[in-house]
PDB file of C-alpha atoms and ligand atoms in Angstrom:
ATOM      1  CA  PRO A 280     -93.676  53.481 113.599  1.00  0.00           C
ATOM      2  CA  PRO A 281     -97.441  53.811 111.921  1.00  0.00           C
ATOM      3  CA  LEU A 282     -98.372  55.328 108.964  1.00  0.00           C
ATOM      4  CA  TYR A 283    -100.920  57.448 109.081  1.00  0.00           C
ATOM      5  CA  ILE A 284    -103.538  57.886 106.227  1.00  0.00           C
ATOM      6  CA  ILE A 285    -105.722  60.938 106.116  1.00  0.00           C
ATOM      7  CA  THR A 286    -109.009  60.490 103.757  1.00  0.00           C
ATOM      8  CA  PRO A 287    -111.139  63.086 103.166  1.00  0.00           C
ATOM      9  CA  THR A 288    -114.776  61.841 102.597  1.00  0.00           C
ATOM     10  CA  TYR A 289    -118.347  63.418 102.537  1.00  0.00           C
ATOM     11  CA  LYS A 290    -121.885  61.460 101.897  1.00  0.00           C
ATOM     12  CA  ARG A 291    -123.324  60.560  98.596  1.00  0.00           C
ATOM     13  CA  PRO A 292    -124.552  57.403  97.401  1.00  0.00           C
ATOM     14  CA  GLU A 293    -121.126  56.047  96.472  1.00  0.00           C
ATOM     15  CA  GLN A 294    -119.526  56.874  99.626  1.00  0.00           C
ATOM     16  CA  VAL A 295    -119.496  53.525 101.763  1.00  0.00           C
ATOM     17  CA  ALA A 296    -118.422  51.344  98.711  1.00  0.00           C
ATOM     18  CA  GLU A 297    -115.654  54.066  97.805  1.00  0.00           C
ATOM     19  CA  ILE A 298    -114.878  53.364 101.585  1.00  0.00           C
ATOM     20  CA  THR A 299    -115.217  49.839 101.505  1.00  0.00           C
ATOM     21  CA  ARG A 300    -112.312  49.568  98.654  1.00  0.00           C
ATOM     22  CA  LEU A 301    -110.445  51.423 100.011  1.00  0.00           C
ATOM     23  CA  GLY A 302    -110.281  49.712 103.252  1.00  0.00           C
ATOM     24  CA  TYR A 303    -109.765  46.412 102.174  1.00  0.00           C
ATOM     25  CA  THR A 304    -106.590  47.866 100.386  1.00  0.00           C
ATOM     26  CA  LEU A 305    -105.162  49.503 103.387  1.00  0.00           C
ATOM     27  CA  LYS A 306    -106.374  46.036 105.360  1.00  0.00           C
ATOM     28  CA  HIS A 307    -103.109  44.594 103.467  1.00  0.00           C
ATOM     29  CA  ILE A 308    -101.018  46.758 105.560  1.00  0.00           C
ATOM     30  CA  PRO A 309     -99.331  46.478 108.696  1.00  0.00           C
ATOM     31  CA  ASN A 310     -99.103  49.240 111.388  1.00  0.00           C
ATOM     32  CA  ILE A 311    -101.520  51.584 110.184  1.00  0.00           C
ATOM     33  CA  PHE A 312    -104.031  54.362 111.598  1.00  0.00           C
ATOM     34  CA  TRP A 313    -106.551  55.370 109.176  1.00  0.00           C
ATOM     35  CA  LEU A 314    -108.171  58.839 109.900  1.00  0.00           C
ATOM     36  CA  VAL A 315    -111.596  58.931 108.242  1.00  0.00           C
ATOM     37  CA  ILE A 316    -112.584  62.592 108.327  1.00  0.00           C
ATOM     38  CA  GLU A 317    -116.044  63.715 106.786  1.00  0.00           C
ATOM     39  CA  ASP A 318    -117.350  66.663 105.258  1.00  0.00           C
ATOM     40  CA  ALA A 319    -120.158  66.768 107.323  1.00  0.00           C
ATOM     41  CA  THR A 320    -121.400  68.351 110.878  1.00  0.00           C
ATOM     42  CA  LEU A 321    -122.285  65.043 112.208  1.00  0.00           C
ATOM     43  CA  GLN A 322    -121.222  61.514 111.037  1.00  0.00           C
ATOM     44  CA  THR A 323    -122.552  58.852 108.553  1.00  0.00           C
ATOM     45  CA  PRO A 324    -124.026  55.972 110.895  1.00  0.00           C
ATOM     46  CA  GLN A 325    -123.377  54.006 107.761  1.00  0.00           C
ATOM     47  CA  LEU A 326    -119.799  54.938 107.600  1.00  0.00           C
ATOM     48  CA  THR A 327    -118.829  54.558 111.107  1.00  0.00           C
ATOM     49  CA  ARG A 328    -120.417  51.022 111.045  1.00  0.00           C
ATOM     50  CA  GLN A 329    -118.310  49.753 107.917  1.00  0.00           C
ATOM     51  CA  LEU A 330    -115.481  51.125 109.255  1.00  0.00           C
ATOM     52  CA  LYS A 331    -115.622  49.040 112.537  1.00  0.00           C
ATOM     53  CA  ARG A 332    -116.505  45.964 110.319  1.00  0.00           C
ATOM     54  CA  ILE A 333    -113.524  46.598 108.252  1.00  0.00           C
ATOM     55  CA  GLY A 334    -111.304  46.278 111.359  1.00  0.00           C
ATOM     56  CA  ILE A 335    -108.444  48.445 110.897  1.00  0.00           C
ATOM     57  CA  PRO A 336    -107.628  51.056 114.065  1.00  0.00           C
ATOM     58  CA  PHE A 337    -109.383  54.051 112.274  1.00  0.00           C
ATOM     59  CA  GLU A 338    -110.285  57.295 114.047  1.00  0.00           C
ATOM     60  CA  HIS A 339    -114.043  58.569 112.125  1.00  0.00           C
ATOM     61  CA  LEU A 340    -113.983  62.730 112.518  1.00  0.00           C
ATOM     62  CA  THR A 341    -115.990  65.624 111.244  1.00  0.00           C
ATOM     63  CA  ALA A 342    -114.748  68.735 109.323  1.00  0.00           C
ATOM     64  CA  PRO A 343    -117.298  70.301 107.333  1.00  0.00           C
ATOM     65  CA  MET A 344    -116.334  72.991 104.501  1.00  0.00           C
ATOM     66  CA  PRO A 345    -116.552  76.372 105.752  1.00  0.00           C
ATOM     67  CA  ASN A 346    -120.008  77.907 104.592  1.00  0.00           C
ATOM     68  CA  LYS A 347    -118.243  80.894 102.501  1.00  0.00           C
ATOM     69  CA  PHE A 348    -116.490  78.197 100.489  1.00  0.00           C
ATOM     70  CA  LYS A 349    -119.867  76.111 100.011  1.00  0.00           C
ATOM     71  CA  LYS A 350    -121.478  78.848  97.325  1.00  0.00           C
ATOM     72  CA  ASN A 351    -117.911  79.024  94.967  1.00  0.00           C
ATOM     73  CA  LYS A 352    -118.314  77.457  91.564  1.00  0.00           C
ATOM     74  CA  VAL A 353    -114.895  75.336  92.400  1.00  0.00           C
ATOM     75  CA  LYS A 354    -115.207  74.078  95.889  1.00  0.00           C
ATOM     76  CA  PRO A 355    -111.951  73.253  97.933  1.00  0.00           C
ATOM     77  CA  ARG A 356    -112.639  69.950  97.968  1.00  0.00           C
ATOM     78  CA  GLY A 357    -111.553  67.822 101.013  1.00  0.00           C
ATOM     79  CA  VAL A 358    -109.223  70.606 102.217  1.00  0.00           C
ATOM     80  CA  SER A 359    -111.312  71.329 105.926  1.00  0.00           C
ATOM     81  CA  ASN A 360    -111.171  67.217 106.307  1.00  0.00           C
ATOM     82  CA  ARG A 361    -107.121  67.151 105.308  1.00  0.00           C
ATOM     83  CA  ASN A 362    -106.535  69.924 107.727  1.00  0.00           C
ATOM     84  CA  ARG A 363    -108.678  68.328 110.631  1.00  0.00           C
ATOM     85  CA  GLY A 364    -106.086  65.442 110.032  1.00  0.00           C
ATOM     86  CA  LEU A 365    -103.297  67.440 110.170  1.00  0.00           C
ATOM     87  CA  ASP A 366    -104.498  68.454 113.551  1.00  0.00           C
ATOM     88  CA  TRP A 367    -104.999  65.176 114.692  1.00  0.00           C
ATOM     89  CA  ILE A 368    -101.508  64.426 113.355  1.00  0.00           C
ATOM     90  CA  ARG A 369    -100.475  67.236 115.777  1.00  0.00           C
ATOM     91  CA  ALA A 370    -102.052  66.872 118.766  1.00  0.00           C
ATOM     92  CA  ASN A 371    -101.656  62.760 118.539  1.00  0.00           C
ATOM     93  CA  ALA A 372     -98.897  61.372 116.520  1.00  0.00           C
ATOM     94  CA  THR A 373     -94.959  61.509 116.858  1.00  0.00           C
ATOM     95  CA  ASP A 374     -93.713  59.558 114.397  1.00  0.00           C
ATOM     96  CA  GLY A 375     -94.362  57.752 111.647  1.00  0.00           C
ATOM     97  CA  VAL A 376     -95.329  59.271 108.090  1.00  0.00           C
ATOM     98  CA  PHE A 377     -99.012  60.314 106.724  1.00  0.00           C
ATOM     99  CA  TYR A 378    -100.270  60.061 103.442  1.00  0.00           C
ATOM    100  CA  PHE A 379    -103.851  61.867 102.154  1.00  0.00           C
ATOM    101  CA  ALA A 380    -105.742  59.054 100.724  1.00  0.00           C
ATOM    102  CA  ASP A 381    -108.655  60.264  98.770  1.00  0.00           C
ATOM    103  CA  ASP A 382    -111.590  58.338  98.894  1.00  0.00           C
ATOM    104  CA  ASP A 383    -112.186  57.312  95.770  1.00  0.00           C
ATOM    105  CA  ASN A 384    -108.457  56.624  93.961  1.00  0.00           C
ATOM    106  CA  THR A 385    -106.634  53.426  93.424  1.00  0.00           C
ATOM    107  CA  TYR A 386    -103.506  52.270  95.690  1.00  0.00           C
ATOM    108  CA  ASP A 387    -100.930  49.577  94.842  1.00  0.00           C
ATOM    109  CA  LEU A 388    -100.093  48.159  98.185  1.00  0.00           C
ATOM    110  CA  GLN A 389     -96.109  48.116  97.166  1.00  0.00           C
ATOM    111  CA  ILE A 390     -96.583  52.274  97.548  1.00  0.00           C
ATOM    112  CA  PHE A 391     -97.436  51.968 101.147  1.00  0.00           C
ATOM    113  CA  HIS A 392     -94.520  49.744 101.766  1.00  0.00           C
ATOM    114  CA  GLU A 393     -92.194  52.360 100.147  1.00  0.00           C
ATOM    115  CA  MET A 394     -93.518  55.472 101.716  1.00  0.00           C
ATOM    116  CA  ARG A 395     -93.708  54.540 105.349  1.00  0.00           C
ATOM    117  CA  TYR A 396     -89.492  54.971 104.818  1.00  0.00           C
ATOM    118  CA  THR A 397     -90.196  58.900 104.308  1.00  0.00           C
ATOM    119  CA  LYS A 398     -87.721  60.658 106.098  1.00  0.00           C
ATOM    120  CA  LYS A 399     -89.307  64.489 104.848  1.00  0.00           C
ATOM    121  CA  VAL A 400     -91.201  64.431 102.158  1.00  0.00           C
ATOM    122  CA  SER A 401     -91.196  61.480  99.335  1.00  0.00           C
ATOM    123  CA  MET A 402     -92.839  61.491  96.192  1.00  0.00           C
ATOM    124  CA  TRP A 403     -93.566  58.972  92.907  1.00  0.00           C
ATOM    125  CA  PRO A 404     -96.123  59.143  89.484  1.00  0.00           C
ATOM    126  CA  VAL A 405     -99.762  59.162  90.129  1.00  0.00           C
ATOM    127  CA  GLY A 406    -101.676  57.589  86.610  1.00  0.00           C
ATOM    128  CA  LEU A 407    -104.917  58.680  85.199  1.00  0.00           C
ATOM    129  CA  VAL A 408    -103.919  62.824  85.698  1.00  0.00           C
ATOM    130  CA  THR A 409    -105.128  65.586  83.512  1.00  0.00           C
ATOM    131  CA  LYS A 410    -104.705  65.395  79.214  1.00  0.00           C
ATOM    132  CA  TYR A 411    -101.005  63.568  79.994  1.00  0.00           C
ATOM    133  CA  GLY A 412    -102.158  60.793  81.371  1.00  0.00           C
ATOM    134  CA  LEU A 413     -99.746  60.916  84.255  1.00  0.00           C
ATOM    135  CA  SER A 414     -98.292  63.622  86.444  1.00  0.00           C
ATOM    136  CA  SER A 415     -94.733  62.891  87.772  1.00  0.00           C
ATOM    137  CA  PRO A 416     -91.561  63.670  88.934  1.00  0.00           C
ATOM    138  CA  ILE A 417     -88.555  64.397  86.225  1.00  0.00           C
ATOM    139  CA  VAL A 418     -85.779  62.697  87.272  1.00  0.00           C
ATOM    140  CA  ARG A 419     -82.589  63.236  85.489  1.00  0.00           C
ATOM    141  CA  LYS A 420     -79.554  61.557  86.171  1.00  0.00           C
ATOM    142  CA  GLY A 421     -81.264  60.226  89.778  1.00  0.00           C
ATOM    143  CA  LYS A 422     -82.213  63.588  90.768  1.00  0.00           C
ATOM    144  CA  LEU A 423     -85.436  65.441  90.679  1.00  0.00           C
ATOM    145  CA  ASP A 424     -85.322  67.815  87.620  1.00  0.00           C
ATOM    146  CA  GLY A 425     -88.888  69.525  87.608  1.00  0.00           C
ATOM    147  CA  PHE A 426     -92.573  67.896  86.922  1.00  0.00           C
ATOM    148  CA  TYR A 427     -94.502  66.564  84.251  1.00  0.00           C
ATOM    149  CA  ASP A 428     -97.959  67.382  84.494  1.00  0.00           C
ATOM    150  CA  GLY A 429    -100.847  68.460  81.910  1.00  0.00           C
ATOM    151  CA  TRP A 430    -101.501  71.352  84.276  1.00  0.00           C
ATOM    152  CA  ILE A 431     -98.565  73.334  86.015  1.00  0.00           C
ATOM    153  CA  GLY A 432    -100.227  76.714  86.340  1.00  0.00           C
ATOM    154  CA  GLY A 433     -97.870  78.713  87.768  1.00  0.00           C
ATOM    155  CA  ARG A 434     -97.052  75.955  90.904  1.00  0.00           C
ATOM    156  CA  LYS A 435     -94.161  75.181  92.604  1.00  0.00           C
ATOM    157  CA  TYR A 436     -95.134  71.877  93.089  1.00  0.00           C
ATOM    158  CA  PRO A 437     -97.310  70.691  90.249  1.00  0.00           C
ATOM    159  CA  VAL A 438     -98.374  66.889  91.992  1.00  0.00           C
ATOM    160  CA  ASP A 439    -101.554  65.399  92.540  1.00  0.00           C
ATOM    161  CA  MET A 440    -102.807  64.815  95.895  1.00  0.00           C
ATOM    162  CA  ALA A 441    -102.343  61.085  95.447  1.00  0.00           C
ATOM    163  CA  GLY A 442     -98.250  61.711  95.083  1.00  0.00           C
ATOM    164  CA  PHE A 443     -96.349  62.340  97.916  1.00  0.00           C
ATOM    165  CA  ALA A 444     -96.075  61.244 101.615  1.00  0.00           C
ATOM    166  CA  VAL A 445     -94.971  63.520 104.751  1.00  0.00           C
ATOM    167  CA  ASN A 446     -92.632  62.562 107.611  1.00  0.00           C
ATOM    168  CA  VAL A 447     -94.096  63.223 111.048  1.00  0.00           C
ATOM    169  CA  GLN A 448     -91.666  64.837 112.901  1.00  0.00           C
ATOM    170  CA  PHE A 449     -90.670  67.053 109.815  1.00  0.00           C
ATOM    171  CA  PHE A 450     -93.880  68.125 109.542  1.00  0.00           C
ATOM    172  CA  LEU A 451     -94.110  68.731 113.623  1.00  0.00           C
ATOM    173  CA  SER A 452     -91.091  70.903 112.849  1.00  0.00           C
ATOM    174  CA  ARG A 453     -92.912  73.088 110.482  1.00  0.00           C
ATOM    175  CA  PRO A 454     -95.637  74.532 113.261  1.00  0.00           C
ATOM    176  CA  LYS A 455     -97.373  76.817 110.275  1.00  0.00           C
ATOM    177  CA  ALA A 456     -97.819  74.003 107.604  1.00  0.00           C
ATOM    178  CA  GLU A 457    -101.679  73.439 106.012  1.00  0.00           C
ATOM    179  CA  MET A 458    -103.557  73.247 103.401  1.00  0.00           C
ATOM    180  CA  PRO A 459    -105.169  76.475 101.638  1.00  0.00           C
ATOM    181  CA  TYR A 460    -108.918  76.771 100.245  1.00  0.00           C
ATOM    182  CA  LYS A 461    -107.310  76.836  97.263  1.00  0.00           C
ATOM    183  CA  PRO A 462    -108.680  75.088  93.789  1.00  0.00           C
ATOM    184  CA  GLY A 463    -106.019  73.837  92.157  1.00  0.00           C
ATOM    185  CA  TYR A 464    -103.146  74.886  94.287  1.00  0.00           C
ATOM    186  CA  GLU A 465    -103.907  72.661  97.356  1.00  0.00           C
ATOM    187  CA  GLU A 466    -100.760  70.345  97.017  1.00  0.00           C
ATOM    188  CA  ASP A 467     -99.058  73.080  96.264  1.00  0.00           C
ATOM    189  CA  GLY A 468     -99.733  75.167  98.878  1.00  0.00           C
ATOM    190  CA  PHE A 469     -99.650  72.364 101.054  1.00  0.00           C
ATOM    191  CA  LEU A 470     -96.063  71.264 100.318  1.00  0.00           C
ATOM    192  CA  LYS A 471     -94.919  75.050  99.830  1.00  0.00           C
ATOM    193  CA  SER A 472     -95.940  75.546 103.615  1.00  0.00           C
ATOM    194  CA  LEU A 473     -93.306  72.456 104.662  1.00  0.00           C
ATOM    195  CA  ALA A 474     -90.728  75.239 103.553  1.00  0.00           C
ATOM    196  CA  PRO A 475     -87.457  75.168 103.952  1.00  0.00           C
ATOM    197  CA  LEU A 476     -87.303  71.845 101.914  1.00  0.00           C
ATOM    198  CA  ASN A 477     -84.752  71.624  99.026  1.00  0.00           C
ATOM    199  CA  ASN A 478     -85.361  69.711  96.098  1.00  0.00           C
ATOM    200  CA  THR A 479     -82.456  67.489  96.830  1.00  0.00           C
ATOM    201  CA  GLU A 480     -84.526  66.287 100.415  1.00  0.00           C
ATOM    202  CA  ILE A 481     -87.429  64.573  98.309  1.00  0.00           C
ATOM    203  CA  GLU A 482     -87.155  61.198  97.880  1.00  0.00           C
ATOM    204  CA  LEU A 483     -88.182  59.655  94.802  1.00  0.00           C
ATOM    205  CA  LEU A 484     -90.541  56.638  95.405  1.00  0.00           C
ATOM    206  CA  ALA A 485     -91.418  53.784  92.534  1.00  0.00           C
ATOM    207  CA  SER A 486     -87.924  53.276  91.121  1.00  0.00           C
ATOM    208  CA  GLN A 487     -87.109  56.124  90.665  1.00  0.00           C
ATOM    209  CA  CYS A 488     -90.605  57.328  89.561  1.00  0.00           C
ATOM    210  CA  THR A 489     -90.420  54.551  86.656  1.00  0.00           C
ATOM    211  CA  GLU A 490     -93.644  53.179  87.582  1.00  0.00           C
ATOM    212  CA  VAL A 491     -97.232  53.722  88.281  1.00  0.00           C
ATOM    213  CA  LEU A 492     -98.347  52.671  91.776  1.00  0.00           C
ATOM    214  CA  THR A 493    -101.303  54.798  92.157  1.00  0.00           C
ATOM    215  CA  TRP A 494    -104.174  56.055  89.798  1.00  0.00           C
ATOM    216  CA  HIS A 495    -106.222  59.199  90.275  1.00  0.00           C
ATOM    217  CA  THR A 496    -109.633  57.148  89.610  1.00  0.00           C
ATOM    218  CA  GLN A 497    -113.165  58.886  89.333  1.00  0.00           C
ATOM    219  CA  THR A 498    -116.201  56.726  90.180  1.00  0.00           C
ATOM    220  CA  LYS A 499    -119.551  57.661  88.224  1.00  0.00           C
ATOM    221  CA  LYS A 500    -122.063  59.787  90.041  1.00  0.00           C
ATOM    222  CA  ASN A 501    -125.145  57.367  90.690  1.00  0.00           C
ATOM    223  CA  GLN A 502    -128.692  58.815  91.377  1.00  0.00           C
ATOM    224  CA  PRO A 503    -129.474  59.455  94.986  1.00  0.00           C
ATOM    225  CA  ALA A 504    -132.466  56.793  95.807  1.00  0.00           C
ATOM    226  CA  SER A 505    -135.665  57.497  95.412  1.00  0.00           C
ATOM    227  CA  ASN A 506    -138.092  57.590  98.716  1.00  0.00           C
ATOM    228  CA  LEU A 507    -139.042  54.284  99.724  1.00  0.00           C
ATOM    229  CA  ASP A 508    -143.232  53.612  99.910  1.00  0.00           C
ATOM    230  CA  LEU A 509    -143.524  53.216 103.236  1.00  0.00           C
ATOM    231  CA  LYS A 510    -147.227  52.248 103.289  1.00  0.00           C
ATOM    232  CA  LYS A 511    -146.031  49.363 100.810  1.00  0.00           C
ATOM    233  CA  TYR A 512    -142.945  48.257 102.279  1.00  0.00           C
ATOM    234  CA  ASN A 513    -142.979  48.634 106.254  1.00  0.00           C
ATOM    235  CA  GLY A 514    -142.273  45.725 107.972  1.00  0.00           C
ATOM    236  CA  THR A 515    -140.302  44.162 105.219  1.00  0.00           C
ATOM    237  CA  ASN A 516    -136.457  43.990 104.783  1.00  0.00           C
ATOM    238  CA  LEU A 517    -136.599  47.035 102.230  1.00  0.00           C
ATOM    239  CA  VAL A 518    -136.847  49.482 105.082  1.00  0.00           C
ATOM    240  CA  LYS A 519    -133.932  48.172 107.067  1.00  0.00           C
ATOM    241  CA  LEU A 520    -131.814  47.767 103.828  1.00  0.00           C
ATOM    242  CA  ARG A 521    -132.631  51.824 102.710  1.00  0.00           C
ATOM    243  CA  ASP A 522    -131.377  52.986 106.505  1.00  0.00           C
TER     244      ASP A 522
HETATM  245  C1  UGA B 138    -108.623  66.735  92.907  1.00  0.00           C
HETATM  246  C2  UGA B 138    -107.810  65.990  93.468  1.00  0.00           C
HETATM  247  O1  UGA B 138    -106.997  64.888  93.958  1.00  0.00           O
HETATM  248  C3  UGA B 138    -108.050  66.799  95.181  1.00  0.00           C
HETATM  249  O2  UGA B 138    -107.295  66.114  95.978  1.00  0.00           O
HETATM  250  C4  UGA B 138    -108.419  68.182  95.276  1.00  0.00           C
HETATM  251  O3  UGA B 138    -109.267  68.410  96.754  1.00  0.00           O
HETATM  252  C5  UGA B 138    -109.584  68.154  94.017  1.00  0.00           C
HETATM  253  O4  UGA B 138    -109.170  67.680  92.936  1.00  0.00           O
HETATM  254  C6  UGA B 138    -109.871  69.813  94.138  1.00  0.00           C
HETATM  255  O5  UGA B 138    -109.365  70.179  93.572  1.00  0.00           O
HETATM  256  O6  UGA B 138    -110.871  70.390  94.479  1.00  0.00           O
HETATM  257  P1  UGA B 138    -111.203  65.338  92.610  1.00  0.00           P
HETATM  258  O7  UGA B 138    -111.011  63.619  92.020  1.00  0.00           O
HETATM  259  O8  UGA B 138    -111.306  66.220  91.555  1.00  0.00           O
HETATM  260  O9  UGA B 138    -109.540  65.647  93.168  1.00  0.00           O
HETATM  261  O10 UGA B 138    -111.493  65.721  93.884  1.00  0.00           O
HETATM  262  P2  UGA B 138    -112.448  64.426  94.383  1.00  0.00           P
HETATM  263  O11 UGA B 138    -112.616  63.111  94.403  1.00  0.00           O
HETATM  264  O12 UGA B 138    -114.280  64.856  94.545  1.00  0.00           O
HETATM  265  O13 UGA B 138    -112.359  64.759  96.180  1.00  0.00           O
HETATM  266  C7  UGA B 138    -111.272  64.682  96.935  1.00  0.00           C
HETATM  267  C8  UGA B 138    -111.596  64.062  98.128  1.00  0.00           C
HETATM  268  O14 UGA B 138    -112.259  65.010  98.578  1.00  0.00           O
HETATM  269  C9  UGA B 138    -112.275  63.154  98.082  1.00  0.00           C
HETATM  270  O15 UGA B 138    -111.926  62.090  99.089  1.00  0.00           O
HETATM  271  C10 UGA B 138    -113.767  63.308  98.180  1.00  0.00           C
HETATM  272  O16 UGA B 138    -114.811  62.497  99.263  1.00  0.00           O
HETATM  273  C11 UGA B 138    -113.238  64.490  99.311  1.00  0.00           C
HETATM  274  N1  UGA B 138    -114.486  65.690  99.092  1.00  0.00           N
HETATM  275  C12 UGA B 138    -115.045  65.914  97.937  1.00  0.00           C
HETATM  276  C13 UGA B 138    -115.181  66.223 100.349  1.00  0.00           C
HETATM  277  O17 UGA B 138    -114.593  66.226 101.137  1.00  0.00           O
HETATM  278  N2  UGA B 138    -116.011  67.001 100.226  1.00  0.00           N
HETATM  279  C14 UGA B 138    -116.342  67.525  98.561  1.00  0.00           C
HETATM  280  O18 UGA B 138    -117.534  68.361  98.764  1.00  0.00           O
HETATM  281  C15 UGA B 138    -115.993  66.938  98.006  1.00  0.00           C
HETATM  282 MN1   MN B 139    -111.351  61.786  93.162  1.00  0.00          MN
END
């Protein structure tokens, strides 16, 4: 059964670079389908072009953040995209497992091999999250016994987006499951929407959560490029380079 990777992305100077790095990681994984969903009304052509180059099966979709959230100080980043991915799964997938992979994070290949066998929901540690440097399920005597995270915020599931995967058939059996537009509570809200789900049913990967196989990394923001002086460079390679 396939592994569906749901990646939210948005147009910015780093976009194609991020997608290139993630894409060549995913290229090592057999039987994968990549849902790349842009927070935009129109696809960025440079992104479509790069997705074709990378050469793994993909779908390039768009799902703009609703306008009412755009003026918020803290925006619900990647939520419209992920919900669009979930709609696609409902319409097109019948089995397998899906995973929300942000475009800027870092993934050890081992986690993809492990998450593929998720029966309902699986979880594992994520490195570089908040002041604790780590977000992880706490495992005691082989059982899930709480969560370690620098910010609990009253959440039932204080986990990072990079730290869990979901079985498609299990998801399809939860017709109301979706991600809320609630900054900080996206993971928690989505996992709660999968209820009923008992803690004993959560599968603990990465050697019972003793290894870090995913990292919540962040890329330094780059300045948007300045305008090209067309009078000076018209007819040169620079015009194409800056497409
Ligand atoms: C953290 C979480 O890991 C995200 O899953 C969560 O959506 C976000 O915080 C949040 O709470 O808002 P962080 O690294 O802070 O993520 O955020 P970004 O990496 O900037 O954004 C998360 C994903 O959404 C990325 O894949 C990014 O490409 C995408 N995004 C970001 C959009 O689609 N639109 C935006 O305007 C910003
Ligand atoms: Mn990020």
